[in-house]
Backbone as a chain_set.jsonl record, in Angstrom:
{"seq": "MQKEKNTAGRGRVSAPEKNKPVFTQVRIDEETFLKGKILAAVYDESFNSLMVRAVRNEIRAYEAEHGPLPEPARPES", "coords": {"N": [[126.632, 87.558, 176.624], [125.734, 89.5, 173.957], [122.85, 91.438, 173.54], [120.532, 91.418, 170.853], [119.146, 94.013, 168.754], [115.973, 95.159, 169.709], [113.219, 94.461, 167.894], [110.667, 93.583, 167.831], [109.195, 93.989, 170.1], [108.816, 93.598, 173.683], [111.367, 92.485, 174.141], [111.752, 90.601, 172.223], [113.085, 89.393, 169.147], [112.269, 89.829, 165.848], [111.974, 87.382, 163.267], [113.962, 87.195, 160.278], [112.334, 88.268, 157.296], [112.509, 86.647, 154.989], [112.981, 84.124, 155.906], [111.318, 81.269, 156.897], [109.984, 80.027, 159.946], [111.499, 77.179, 161.487], [110.442, 74.364, 163.067], [111.65, 72.719, 165.818], [112.938, 70.254, 168.102], [114.935, 70.611, 170.832], [117.372, 68.848, 172.529], [118.278, 69.111, 175.823], [120.065, 69.378, 178.848], [118.587, 69.327, 182.152], [119.493, 71.235, 184.116], [120.847, 73.187, 182.577], [118.708, 74.011, 180.993], [116.933, 75.092, 182.953], [118.504, 77.174, 184.016], [118.804, 78.633, 181.703], [116.143, 79.443, 181.297], [115.894, 81.221, 183.431], [117.802, 83.139, 182.669], [116.631, 84.006, 180.276], [114.364, 85.241, 181.331], [115.593, 87.331, 182.706], [116.474, 88.834, 180.535], [114.028, 89.48, 179.553], [112.674, 87.9, 177.595], [111.605, 85.098, 175.564], [112.49, 81.647, 176.174], [112.998, 80.35, 173.8], [113.649, 82.531, 172.101], [116.013, 83.317, 173.34], [117.617, 81.071, 172.777], [117.711, 81.16, 169.953], [119.034, 83.6, 169.588], [121.49, 82.969, 170.788], [122.476, 80.996, 169.027], [122.642, 82.497, 166.643], [124.566, 84.4, 167.438], [126.76, 82.706, 167.811], [127.166, 81.799, 165.193], [127.854, 84.249, 163.947], [130.265, 84.8, 165.336], [131.845, 82.602, 164.571], [131.955, 82.968, 161.775], [133.256, 85.43, 161.674], [135.796, 84.73, 162.449], [136.524, 82.59, 160.747], [135.525, 83.041, 158.214], [132.766, 83.204, 155.846], [130.107, 80.863, 156.314], [129.009, 78.167, 154.201], [126.182, 78.686, 152.016], [123.113, 77.411, 153.155], [121.507, 74.434, 151.944], [118.287, 74.557, 150.649], [115.055, 73.142, 150.948], [112.997, 72.501, 148.095], [110.155, 74.497, 147.329]], "CA": [[126.06, 87.533, 175.311], [125.167, 90.808, 173.629], [121.469, 91.342, 173.099], [120.242, 92.035, 169.568], [118.184, 95.109, 168.778], [114.584, 94.768, 169.89], [112.406, 94.938, 166.783], [109.337, 92.991, 167.875], [108.551, 94.248, 171.38], [109.053, 92.726, 174.831], [112.659, 91.818, 174.103], [111.815, 89.583, 171.175], [113.618, 89.821, 167.861], [111.509, 89.183, 164.794], [112.768, 86.611, 162.315], [114.049, 87.824, 158.956], [111.134, 87.956, 156.52], [112.708, 85.597, 153.99], [113.121, 82.828, 156.56], [110.176, 80.734, 157.619], [110.472, 79.318, 161.129], [111.625, 75.729, 161.474], [110.103, 73.891, 164.402], [112.547, 71.638, 166.188], [113.031, 69.955, 169.528], [116.339, 70.603, 171.235], [117.622, 68.08, 173.751], [119.126, 69.923, 176.689], [119.971, 68.883, 180.223], [117.65, 70.101, 182.965], [120.122, 72.392, 184.765], [121.064, 74.207, 181.55], [117.391, 74.528, 180.628], [116.396, 75.942, 184.018], [119.303, 78.406, 184.067], [118.448, 79.379, 180.499], [114.85, 80.086, 181.544], [116.161, 82.376, 184.294], [118.485, 84.138, 181.85], [115.626, 84.568, 179.369], [113.537, 86.16, 182.123], [116.416, 88.519, 182.956], [116.462, 89.604, 179.29], [112.624, 89.697, 179.199], [112.396, 87.247, 176.321], [111.294, 83.68, 175.713], [113.635, 80.739, 176.108], [113.253, 80.134, 172.383], [114.373, 83.704, 171.591], [117.367, 83.229, 173.886], [118.33, 80.037, 172.023], [117.943, 81.666, 168.596], [120.072, 84.625, 169.704], [122.759, 82.297, 171.076], [122.942, 80.359, 167.791], [123.048, 83.568, 165.72], [125.842, 84.951, 167.917], [127.797, 81.705, 167.545], [127.417, 81.854, 163.746], [128.611, 85.485, 163.687], [131.623, 84.647, 165.869], [132.553, 81.643, 163.721], [132.214, 83.583, 160.475], [134.248, 86.495, 161.851], [137.114, 84.11, 162.569], [136.832, 81.618, 159.695], [134.899, 83.38, 156.943], [131.356, 82.829, 155.757], [129.675, 79.478, 156.153], [128.319, 78.017, 152.917], [124.73, 78.863, 152.047], [122.463, 76.116, 153.384], [120.597, 73.932, 150.915], [116.896, 74.716, 151.082], [114.14, 72.276, 150.197], [112.188, 73.207, 147.1], [108.78, 74.744, 147.808]], "C": [[125.4, 88.882, 175.066], [123.767, 90.628, 173.064], [121.286, 92.066, 171.772], [119.216, 93.147, 169.744], [116.761, 94.56, 168.853], [113.755, 95.34, 168.748], [110.987, 94.405, 166.836], [108.624, 93.22, 169.202], [108.868, 93.201, 172.425], [110.343, 91.922, 174.734], [112.804, 90.801, 172.994], [112.341, 90.191, 169.884], [112.841, 89.093, 166.783], [112.45, 88.485, 163.826], [112.854, 87.373, 161.002], [112.879, 87.367, 158.088], [111.325, 86.801, 155.556], [112.773, 84.207, 154.607], [111.839, 82.433, 157.267], [110.713, 80.014, 158.847], [110.514, 77.813, 160.892], [111.362, 75.277, 162.899], [110.935, 72.657, 164.71], [112.445, 71.386, 167.68], [114.507, 69.847, 169.858], [116.452, 69.796, 172.515], [118.633, 68.845, 174.583], [118.972, 69.404, 178.115], [119.159, 69.855, 181.076], [118.277, 71.348, 183.582], [120.349, 73.525, 183.767], [119.739, 74.839, 181.141], [116.864, 75.499, 181.683], [117.175, 77.248, 184.148], [119.021, 79.275, 182.846], [117.12, 80.096, 180.646], [115.023, 81.323, 182.424], [116.804, 83.492, 183.483], [117.512, 84.797, 180.873], [114.735, 85.561, 180.108], [114.295, 87.448, 182.431], [116.393, 89.431, 181.731], [115.041, 89.932, 178.817], [112.318, 89.159, 177.805], [112.069, 85.787, 176.578], [112.58, 82.859, 175.671], [114.005, 80.487, 174.648], [114.038, 81.299, 171.779], [115.812, 83.72, 172.081], [118.199, 82.227, 173.095], [118.668, 80.517, 170.607], [119.064, 82.699, 168.615], [121.433, 83.991, 169.945], [123.326, 81.649, 169.814], [123.404, 81.417, 166.793], [124.379, 84.187, 166.133], [126.991, 83.993, 167.644], [128.159, 81.696, 166.06], [128.238, 83.093, 163.404], [130.058, 85.357, 164.15], [132.444, 83.703, 164.994], [132.925, 82.288, 162.391], [133.23, 84.714, 160.572], [135.657, 85.916, 161.892], [137.498, 83.278, 161.351], [136.285, 81.973, 158.322], [133.486, 82.821, 156.881], [131.15, 81.321, 155.663], [129.007, 79.357, 154.79], [126.816, 78.233, 153.084], [124.08, 77.494, 152.246], [121.575, 75.733, 152.206], [119.183, 74.047, 151.458], [116.014, 73.772, 150.27], [113.315, 73.102, 149.217], [110.767, 73.343, 147.606], [107.767, 74.135, 146.896]], "O": [[124.6, 89.347, 175.879], [123.533, 89.77, 172.214], [121.8, 93.166, 171.572], [118.512, 93.21, 170.752], [116.404, 93.617, 168.147], [113.601, 96.557, 168.638], [110.176, 94.737, 165.972], [107.535, 92.684, 169.404], [109.154, 92.051, 172.095], [110.396, 90.785, 175.204], [113.867, 90.198, 172.839], [112.076, 91.352, 169.572], [112.761, 87.865, 166.8], [113.573, 88.934, 163.594], [111.936, 88.111, 160.647], [112.481, 86.203, 158.143], [110.386, 86.04, 155.324], [112.633, 83.211, 153.897], [111.335, 83.16, 158.123], [111.802, 79.443, 158.79], [109.672, 77.255, 160.189], [111.997, 75.763, 163.835], [110.926, 71.68, 163.961], [111.924, 72.215, 168.427], [115.239, 69.08, 169.234], [115.715, 70.031, 173.473], [119.715, 69.186, 174.105], [117.875, 69.036, 178.534], [119.057, 71.042, 180.767], [117.66, 72.413, 183.573], [120.079, 74.687, 184.071], [119.653, 76.055, 180.964], [116.405, 76.593, 181.354], [116.584, 78.306, 184.363], [119.001, 80.502, 182.94], [116.968, 81.225, 180.181], [114.381, 82.349, 182.197], [116.407, 84.652, 183.591], [117.564, 86.009, 180.667], [114.39, 86.61, 179.564], [113.712, 88.532, 182.419], [116.304, 90.652, 181.862], [114.869, 90.591, 177.792], [111.777, 89.864, 176.954], [112.239, 85.298, 177.695], [113.616, 83.321, 175.195], [115.185, 80.42, 174.303], [114.988, 81.081, 171.027], [116.724, 84.089, 171.34], [119.357, 82.496, 172.777], [119.781, 80.305, 170.124], [119.944, 82.677, 167.754], [122.429, 84.427, 169.367], [124.527, 81.742, 169.558], [124.448, 81.253, 166.162], [125.225, 84.468, 165.284], [128.084, 84.427, 167.282], [129.335, 81.596, 165.71], [129.21, 83.004, 162.656], [130.976, 85.76, 163.436], [133.61, 83.976, 164.71], [134.062, 82.174, 161.933], [133.994, 84.931, 159.631], [136.604, 86.547, 161.421], [138.665, 83.258, 160.959], [136.559, 81.264, 157.353], [133.066, 82.06, 157.753], [131.919, 80.608, 155.017], [128.489, 80.346, 154.271], [126.256, 77.994, 154.153], [124.453, 76.527, 151.582], [120.973, 76.589, 151.558], [118.918, 73.674, 152.601], [116.197, 73.618, 149.062], [112.982, 74.256, 149.484], [110.23, 72.43, 148.234], [106.566, 74.245, 147.146]]}, "num_chains": 1, "name": "protein.A"}
């Protein structure tokens, strides 16, 4: 997995300004979680940053092959 440009220090990538963070709980098996924690440490980032980067990379790969995903519906503020 290619690492994104470091814009927030210590390996962390800051979120785009227009997007507010969404807090979620991801269900993941223990072995994957523990290996992910090791990988995050190798990249000097948090497990959460590793997960966000993985999802963003998957979206980019999908869109490169299939075209843009539709814009997500956003709740009204």
